[in-house]
Amino acid sequence: MREEEKKRSSQDSSFKRFMKKRWAFPAIYIASAAIILTGVLWYQTSDNATDTDSYDYEATDITGKKYDEPALEVNRAMENFVMPVKDQDSAVIQKQFYDYDGKAEEQEAALVFYNNTYHPNTGIDIATKDGETFDVLAALSGKVTKVEEDSLLGNVIEVEHDKGIVTQYQSVTEMNVEVGDQVEQGDVLAKAGESLFNEEAGVHVHFEIRKDGTPVNPLDFFNKPLSSLQELDTADKADAEENSGATEENDEAAPSEDKSTEESGKTEDEGSADENAGNTDEDESADTEEDPAGTSEDEGQTDDQVDEDTATESTDA
């Protein structure tokens, strides 16, 4: 019994001596924390390993994996508008864009004559020097929103590049795209063809750039980024075009009004002349009718005077 008591007392004394040391409690805390962290990490690792099959690898946040718009926006920001032809050196602009603020000679050259009427050209007509057909390329990356067969315009392809900003390709054949297709800059959209609206241009492509439905001059934006068009305010341009159209209508109506005024003036003058002529005839007829009566009265008075003179002479006799 004494030996066991001695062993216990010696163990207690050694434990007390250990606990009395300054590094004893910090060492115990650190060891406990290490054990706890090791257990937590082990638990997480084992849990992730068991749930690996439940992940949806299709729905990730990798750019271009699920959402295509951000990647396209970056590409568009780096692109500049280019002519929709491969060989720009051989390209010829058959008809320029009609600028409402341009010179009279330039505006006259930008008119398209169709159905006995002149129409402002809302884009540019591009052909080649040899007059042969050529590939029509995408001027900027975007999404195809319209593919229509049109006998008058020669078929139409429209590509949207940003909200409200589109490019149009008219007078094309052998169209290679469909609505909803994503096209990159330089992709072949179709072949250049002819149109009834502008037969004088021959084989060509009618190219337009529009913002919020308002056409702009493509020559002003070639080799410029999409941001330059995004910053453009087309509201003032649209108002200017409407005012210009109203002015032209007033100018056309003004000669008609002047002509009608002149004609009405002439009619009134002729009517006055006719009335004066009628009055003259009436006066002459009235005078003519009154003169015979007066003459008759004078003749009657003369006869009476002769009879009186005769009676006087007979009395005197």
PDB file of C-alpha atoms in Angstrom, residues 84-86 133-137 176 188-192:
ATOM      1  CA  PRO A  84     -17.920  45.244 -96.238  1.00  0.00           C
ATOM      2  CA  VAL A  85     -15.531  44.152 -99.003  1.00  0.00           C
ATOM      3  CA  LYS A  86     -12.325  42.133 -98.966  1.00  0.00           C
ATOM      4  CA  THR A 133     -19.900  40.310-108.172  1.00  0.00           C
ATOM      5  CA  PHE A 134     -17.910  40.008-104.926  1.00  0.00           C
ATOM      6  CA  ASP A 135     -18.176  38.689-101.379  1.00  0.00           C
ATOM      7  CA  VAL A 136     -20.056  40.908 -98.927  1.00  0.00           C
ATOM      8  CA  LEU A 137     -18.355  40.771 -95.519  1.00  0.00           C
ATOM      9  CA  ASN A 176     -25.084  32.505 -96.159  1.00  0.00           C
ATOM     10  CA  VAL A 188     -18.903  36.286 -95.681  1.00  0.00           C
ATOM     11  CA  LEU A 189     -22.596  37.170 -95.465  1.00  0.00           C
ATOM     12  CA  ALA A 190     -23.612  37.013 -99.137  1.00  0.00           C
ATOM     13  CA  LYS A 191     -22.708  38.014-102.698  1.00  0.00           C
ATOM     14  CA  ALA A 192     -23.222  41.433-104.250  1.00  0.00           C
TER      15      ALA A 192
END
